[in-house]
C-alpha atoms as one frame of an Amber mdcrd trajectory, in Angstrom:
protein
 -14.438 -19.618   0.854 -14.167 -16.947   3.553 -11.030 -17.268   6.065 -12.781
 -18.830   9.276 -11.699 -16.564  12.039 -13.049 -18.371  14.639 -11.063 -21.274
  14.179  -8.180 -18.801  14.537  -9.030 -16.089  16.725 -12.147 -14.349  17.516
 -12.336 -11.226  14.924 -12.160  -7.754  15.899 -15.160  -5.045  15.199 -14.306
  -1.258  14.620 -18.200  -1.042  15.865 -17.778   0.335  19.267 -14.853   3.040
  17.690 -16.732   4.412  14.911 -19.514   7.185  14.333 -23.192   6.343  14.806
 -23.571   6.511  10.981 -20.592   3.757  10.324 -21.613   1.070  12.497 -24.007
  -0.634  10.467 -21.027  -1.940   8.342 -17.973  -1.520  10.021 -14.652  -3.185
   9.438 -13.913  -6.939  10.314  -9.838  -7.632  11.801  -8.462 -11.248  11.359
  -5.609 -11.025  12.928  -3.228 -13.723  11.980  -0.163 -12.994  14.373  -0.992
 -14.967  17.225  -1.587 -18.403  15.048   1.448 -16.895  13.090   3.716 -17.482
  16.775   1.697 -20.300  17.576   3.298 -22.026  14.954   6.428 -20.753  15.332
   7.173 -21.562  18.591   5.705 -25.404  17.732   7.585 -26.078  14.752  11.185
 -25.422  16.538  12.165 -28.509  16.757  10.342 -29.636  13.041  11.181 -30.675
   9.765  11.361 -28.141   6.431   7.929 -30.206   5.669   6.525 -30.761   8.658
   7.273 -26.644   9.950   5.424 -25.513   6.266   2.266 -27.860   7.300   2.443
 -26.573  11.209   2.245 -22.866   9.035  -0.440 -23.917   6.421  -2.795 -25.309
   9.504  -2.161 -22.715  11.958  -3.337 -20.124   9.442  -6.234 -22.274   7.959
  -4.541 -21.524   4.343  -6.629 -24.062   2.869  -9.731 -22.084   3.266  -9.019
 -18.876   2.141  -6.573 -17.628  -1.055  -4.923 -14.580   1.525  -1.189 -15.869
   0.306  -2.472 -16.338  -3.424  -1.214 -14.206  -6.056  -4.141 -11.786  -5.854
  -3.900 -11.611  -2.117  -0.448 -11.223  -0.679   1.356 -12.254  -3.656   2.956
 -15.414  -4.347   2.113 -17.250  -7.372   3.284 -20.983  -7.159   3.495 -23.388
  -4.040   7.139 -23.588  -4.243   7.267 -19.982  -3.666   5.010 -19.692  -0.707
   6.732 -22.918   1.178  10.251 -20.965   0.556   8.796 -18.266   2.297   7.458
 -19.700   4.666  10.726 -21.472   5.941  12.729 -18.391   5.330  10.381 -16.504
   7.703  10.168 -19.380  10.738  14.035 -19.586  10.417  14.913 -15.559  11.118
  11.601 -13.990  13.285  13.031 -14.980  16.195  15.877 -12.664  15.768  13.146
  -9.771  15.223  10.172 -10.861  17.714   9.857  -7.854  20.039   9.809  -5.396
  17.020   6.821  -7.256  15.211   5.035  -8.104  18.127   5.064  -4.309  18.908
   4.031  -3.309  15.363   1.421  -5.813  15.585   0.459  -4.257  19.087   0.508
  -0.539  17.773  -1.648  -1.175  14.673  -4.213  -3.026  16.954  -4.799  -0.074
  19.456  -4.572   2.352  16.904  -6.377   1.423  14.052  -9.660   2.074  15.491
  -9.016   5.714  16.172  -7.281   5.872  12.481 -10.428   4.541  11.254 -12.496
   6.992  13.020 -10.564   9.984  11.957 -10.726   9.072   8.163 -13.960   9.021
   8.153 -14.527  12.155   9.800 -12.255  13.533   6.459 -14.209  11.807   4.250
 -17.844  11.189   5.417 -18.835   8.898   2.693 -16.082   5.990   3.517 -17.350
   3.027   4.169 -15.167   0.432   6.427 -17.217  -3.003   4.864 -13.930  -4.664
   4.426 -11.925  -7.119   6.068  -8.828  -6.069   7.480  -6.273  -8.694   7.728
  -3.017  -8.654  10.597  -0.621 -11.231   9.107   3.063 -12.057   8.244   3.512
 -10.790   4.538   6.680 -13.014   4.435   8.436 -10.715   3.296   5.893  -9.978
   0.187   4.651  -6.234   1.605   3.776  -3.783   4.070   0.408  -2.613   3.470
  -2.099  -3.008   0.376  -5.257  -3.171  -0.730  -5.950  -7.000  -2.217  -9.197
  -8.656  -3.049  -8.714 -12.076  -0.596 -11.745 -14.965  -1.394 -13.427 -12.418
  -4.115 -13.612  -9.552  -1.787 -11.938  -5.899  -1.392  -9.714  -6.357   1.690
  -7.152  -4.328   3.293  -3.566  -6.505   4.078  -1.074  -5.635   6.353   2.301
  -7.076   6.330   3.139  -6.582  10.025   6.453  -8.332   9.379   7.581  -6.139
   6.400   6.002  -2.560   8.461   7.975  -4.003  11.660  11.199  -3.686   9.560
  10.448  -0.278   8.134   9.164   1.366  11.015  10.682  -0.074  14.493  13.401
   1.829  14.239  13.462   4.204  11.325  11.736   6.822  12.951   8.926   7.035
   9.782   5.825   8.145  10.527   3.034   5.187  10.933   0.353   7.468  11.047
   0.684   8.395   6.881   1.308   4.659   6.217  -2.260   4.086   7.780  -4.144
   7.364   5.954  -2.190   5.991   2.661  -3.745   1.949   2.617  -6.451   3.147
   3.824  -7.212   5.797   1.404  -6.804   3.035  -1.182  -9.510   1.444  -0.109
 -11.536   4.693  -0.066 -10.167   5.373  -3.371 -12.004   2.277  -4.465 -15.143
   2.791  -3.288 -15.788   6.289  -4.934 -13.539   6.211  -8.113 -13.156   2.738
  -8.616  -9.246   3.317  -8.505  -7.045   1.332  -6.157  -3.857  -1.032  -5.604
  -6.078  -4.379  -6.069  -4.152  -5.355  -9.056  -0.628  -4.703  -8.181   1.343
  -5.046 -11.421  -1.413  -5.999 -13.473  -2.752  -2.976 -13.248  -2.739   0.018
 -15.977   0.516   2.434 -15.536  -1.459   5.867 -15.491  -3.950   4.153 -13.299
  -1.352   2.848 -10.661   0.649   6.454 -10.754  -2.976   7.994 -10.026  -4.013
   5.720  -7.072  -0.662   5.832  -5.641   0.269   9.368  -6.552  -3.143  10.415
  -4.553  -2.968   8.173  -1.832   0.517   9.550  -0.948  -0.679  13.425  -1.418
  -3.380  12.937   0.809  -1.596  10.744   3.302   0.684  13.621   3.480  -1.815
  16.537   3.666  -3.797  14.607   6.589  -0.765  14.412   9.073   0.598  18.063
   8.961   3.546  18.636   9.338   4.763  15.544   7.107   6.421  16.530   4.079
   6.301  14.817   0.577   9.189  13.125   1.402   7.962  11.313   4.672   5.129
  10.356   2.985   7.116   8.674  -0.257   8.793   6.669   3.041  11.810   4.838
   1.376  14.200   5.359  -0.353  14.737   8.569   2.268  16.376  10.185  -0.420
  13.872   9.364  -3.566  13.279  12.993  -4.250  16.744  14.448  -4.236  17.274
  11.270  -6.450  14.579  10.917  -8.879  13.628  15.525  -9.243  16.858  15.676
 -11.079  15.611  12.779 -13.795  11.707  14.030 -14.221  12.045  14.573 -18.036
  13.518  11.194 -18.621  11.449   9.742 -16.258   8.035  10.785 -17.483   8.874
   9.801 -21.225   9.339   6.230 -20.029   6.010   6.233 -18.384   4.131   8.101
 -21.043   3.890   5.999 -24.001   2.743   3.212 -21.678  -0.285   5.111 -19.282
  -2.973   2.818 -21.084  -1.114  -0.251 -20.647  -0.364  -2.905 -18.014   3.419
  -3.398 -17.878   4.857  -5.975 -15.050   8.245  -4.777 -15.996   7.864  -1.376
 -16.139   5.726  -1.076 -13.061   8.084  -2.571 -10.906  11.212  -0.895 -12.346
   8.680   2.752 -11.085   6.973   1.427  -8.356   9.032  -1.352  -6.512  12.166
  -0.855  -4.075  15.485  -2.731  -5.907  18.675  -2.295  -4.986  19.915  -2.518
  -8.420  20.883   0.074 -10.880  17.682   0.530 -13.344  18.290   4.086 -14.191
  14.932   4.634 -11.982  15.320   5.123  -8.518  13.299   3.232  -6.413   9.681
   3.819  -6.024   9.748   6.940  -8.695   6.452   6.376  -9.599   5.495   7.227
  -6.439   6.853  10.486  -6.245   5.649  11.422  -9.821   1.589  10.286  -9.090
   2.384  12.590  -6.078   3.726  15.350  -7.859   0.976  14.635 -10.651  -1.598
  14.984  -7.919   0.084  18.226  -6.034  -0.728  20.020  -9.206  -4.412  18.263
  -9.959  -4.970  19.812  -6.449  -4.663  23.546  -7.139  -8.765  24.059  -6.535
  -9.606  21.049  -5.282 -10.498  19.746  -1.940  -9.172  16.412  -0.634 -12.618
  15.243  -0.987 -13.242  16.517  -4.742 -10.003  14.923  -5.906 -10.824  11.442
  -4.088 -14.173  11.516  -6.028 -12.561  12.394 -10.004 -13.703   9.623 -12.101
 -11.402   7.760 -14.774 -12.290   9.657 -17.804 -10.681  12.952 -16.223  -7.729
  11.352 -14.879  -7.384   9.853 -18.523  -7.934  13.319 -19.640  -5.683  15.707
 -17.669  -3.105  13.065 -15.928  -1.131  13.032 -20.035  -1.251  17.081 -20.053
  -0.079  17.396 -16.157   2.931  14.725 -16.928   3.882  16.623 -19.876   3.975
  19.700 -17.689   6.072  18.135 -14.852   8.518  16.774 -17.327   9.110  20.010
 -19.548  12.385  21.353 -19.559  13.234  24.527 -17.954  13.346  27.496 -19.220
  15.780  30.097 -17.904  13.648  33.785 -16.704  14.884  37.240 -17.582  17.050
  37.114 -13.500  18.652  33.504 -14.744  15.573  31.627 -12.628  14.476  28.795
 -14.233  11.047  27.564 -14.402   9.314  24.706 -15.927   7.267  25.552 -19.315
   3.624  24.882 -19.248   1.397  23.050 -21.586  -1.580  24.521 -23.144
């Protein structure tokens, strides 16, 4: 069953912000934040139990799966209730900088809206947007919530990464949002999270970086890999190794392996944090030379399956010192 909004908050239409030609479907908000501080102010003086009810009601949880493991992303009870608690004990200490996160993506995701689709003419925004606490679970993704493509953002998590880090917000928007695009045309996006196939995942989210970064000139690759700040210093030095990890597995869905690429950790795997990232992006840098933005959005899955193998086993070739002592990377035939 759908979320009921209206029980919540009355939901917010993109309608009035978009072209002529977009209206007739235009994107739905819920935004959860003010039943999120609703309940946080009323469960202060609460038990554990009684604050995770105060929560579960507040957000009408039993009428939608949002917090599920194919929505935001936790997979037992226990899990969710822990978070829960853990997030009503410590906003406090952070309420101005989510409540203006929460306040920038609401004026400005109209406009962000407007201008993707003036980039890509053939987006379509017929899918729910949700505003919510991510409890610490993510900043942005594309989920399917109650059996439908939606678009999630963790206002929470993008409060912490953003307030006061000085990254851009405007290439975190064009980057969920092109996964949603992504979707619609290719029939690639971040739905599936770990589930999904490794070539697949360093495709949607090698793209949707690229393109995040080519929309918002002058951002570099780097602002628009976001974290760790120093990812490609890190991970350029380790391509070869790196790529012959992923390559044996492209066809394949591998939890472990797609978080050790694809996750941030602050423990030593040998892969710095969020590589895959940074090798989609690379991967998709080179699909670009003659291509538009709009051509590469549209490639279907049999050429990615065809030419993402030969374009890894490019980026990953060793150098090979020139006649002046230059080195360059071989090339694949």
């Amino acid at each position: 069953m759908l979320l009921r909004p209206l029980l919540l908050i009355p939901a917010i239409f993109f309608a009035t912000h978009l072209p002529a030609c977009a209206q007739a479907k235009s994107c739905k908000v819920v935004d959860l934040m003010p039943a999120y501080w609703s309940a946080v102010e009323s469960s202060k003086t609460e038990t554990p139990a009684q604050k995770v009810l105060t929560f579960r009601h507040a957000l009408n949880l039993d009428h939608t799966d949002l917090y599920s493991a194919t929505g935001i992303g936790f997979a037992s009870t226990t899990d969710l209730d822990l978070a829960i608690l853990t997030s009503m004990a410590s906003v406090q200490r952070h309420d101005a900088a989510i409540h203006g996160i929460a306040t920038r993506l609401r004026d400005e995701l109209p406009a962000h809206m407007a201008a993707f689709q003036r980039t890509f003419p053939d987006f379509r925004c017929n899918f729910t947007i949700y505003l919510a606490p991510s409890l610490g679970k993510l900043d942005g993704a594309g989920r399917i919530v109650d059996g439908h493509p939606a678009l999630v953002f963790g206002v929470d998590n993008i409060s912490e990464e953003f307030s006061d880090s000085g990254l851009n917000l405007s290439v975190f928007l064009d980057h969920e949002i092109f996964h949603r695009y992504h979707e619609q045309v290719a029939g690639f996006s971040d739905d599936k999270g770990d589930q999904e196939q490794i070539g697949r995942a360093l495709w949607a989210e090698g793209l949707a970086t690229y393109i995040s970064m080519k929309m918002n000139p002058p951002a570099t690759l780097q602002d628009a890999l976001f974290i760790p700040s120093d990812l490609i210093a890190r991970a350029q030095p380790l391509l070869p190794s790196l790529i012959a990890q992923l390559e044996p597995k492209l066809d394949q869905a591998d939890p472990e392996l797609f978080h050790r690429f694809f996750s941030y950790h602050h423990y030593d795997t040998g892969v710095p944090s969020r590589s895959g990232y940074y090798i989609g992006a690379l991967a998709a840098a080179r699909m670009a030379e003659g291509n538009s933005m709009l051509d590469m959005a549209h490639m279907d899955g049999v050429v990615i399956q065809r030419r993402l193998p030969q374009i890894l086993r490019e980026l990953g070739a060793p150098a090979i010192p020139g006649e002046d002592g230059s080195k360059s990377k071989a090339r694949t035939k």
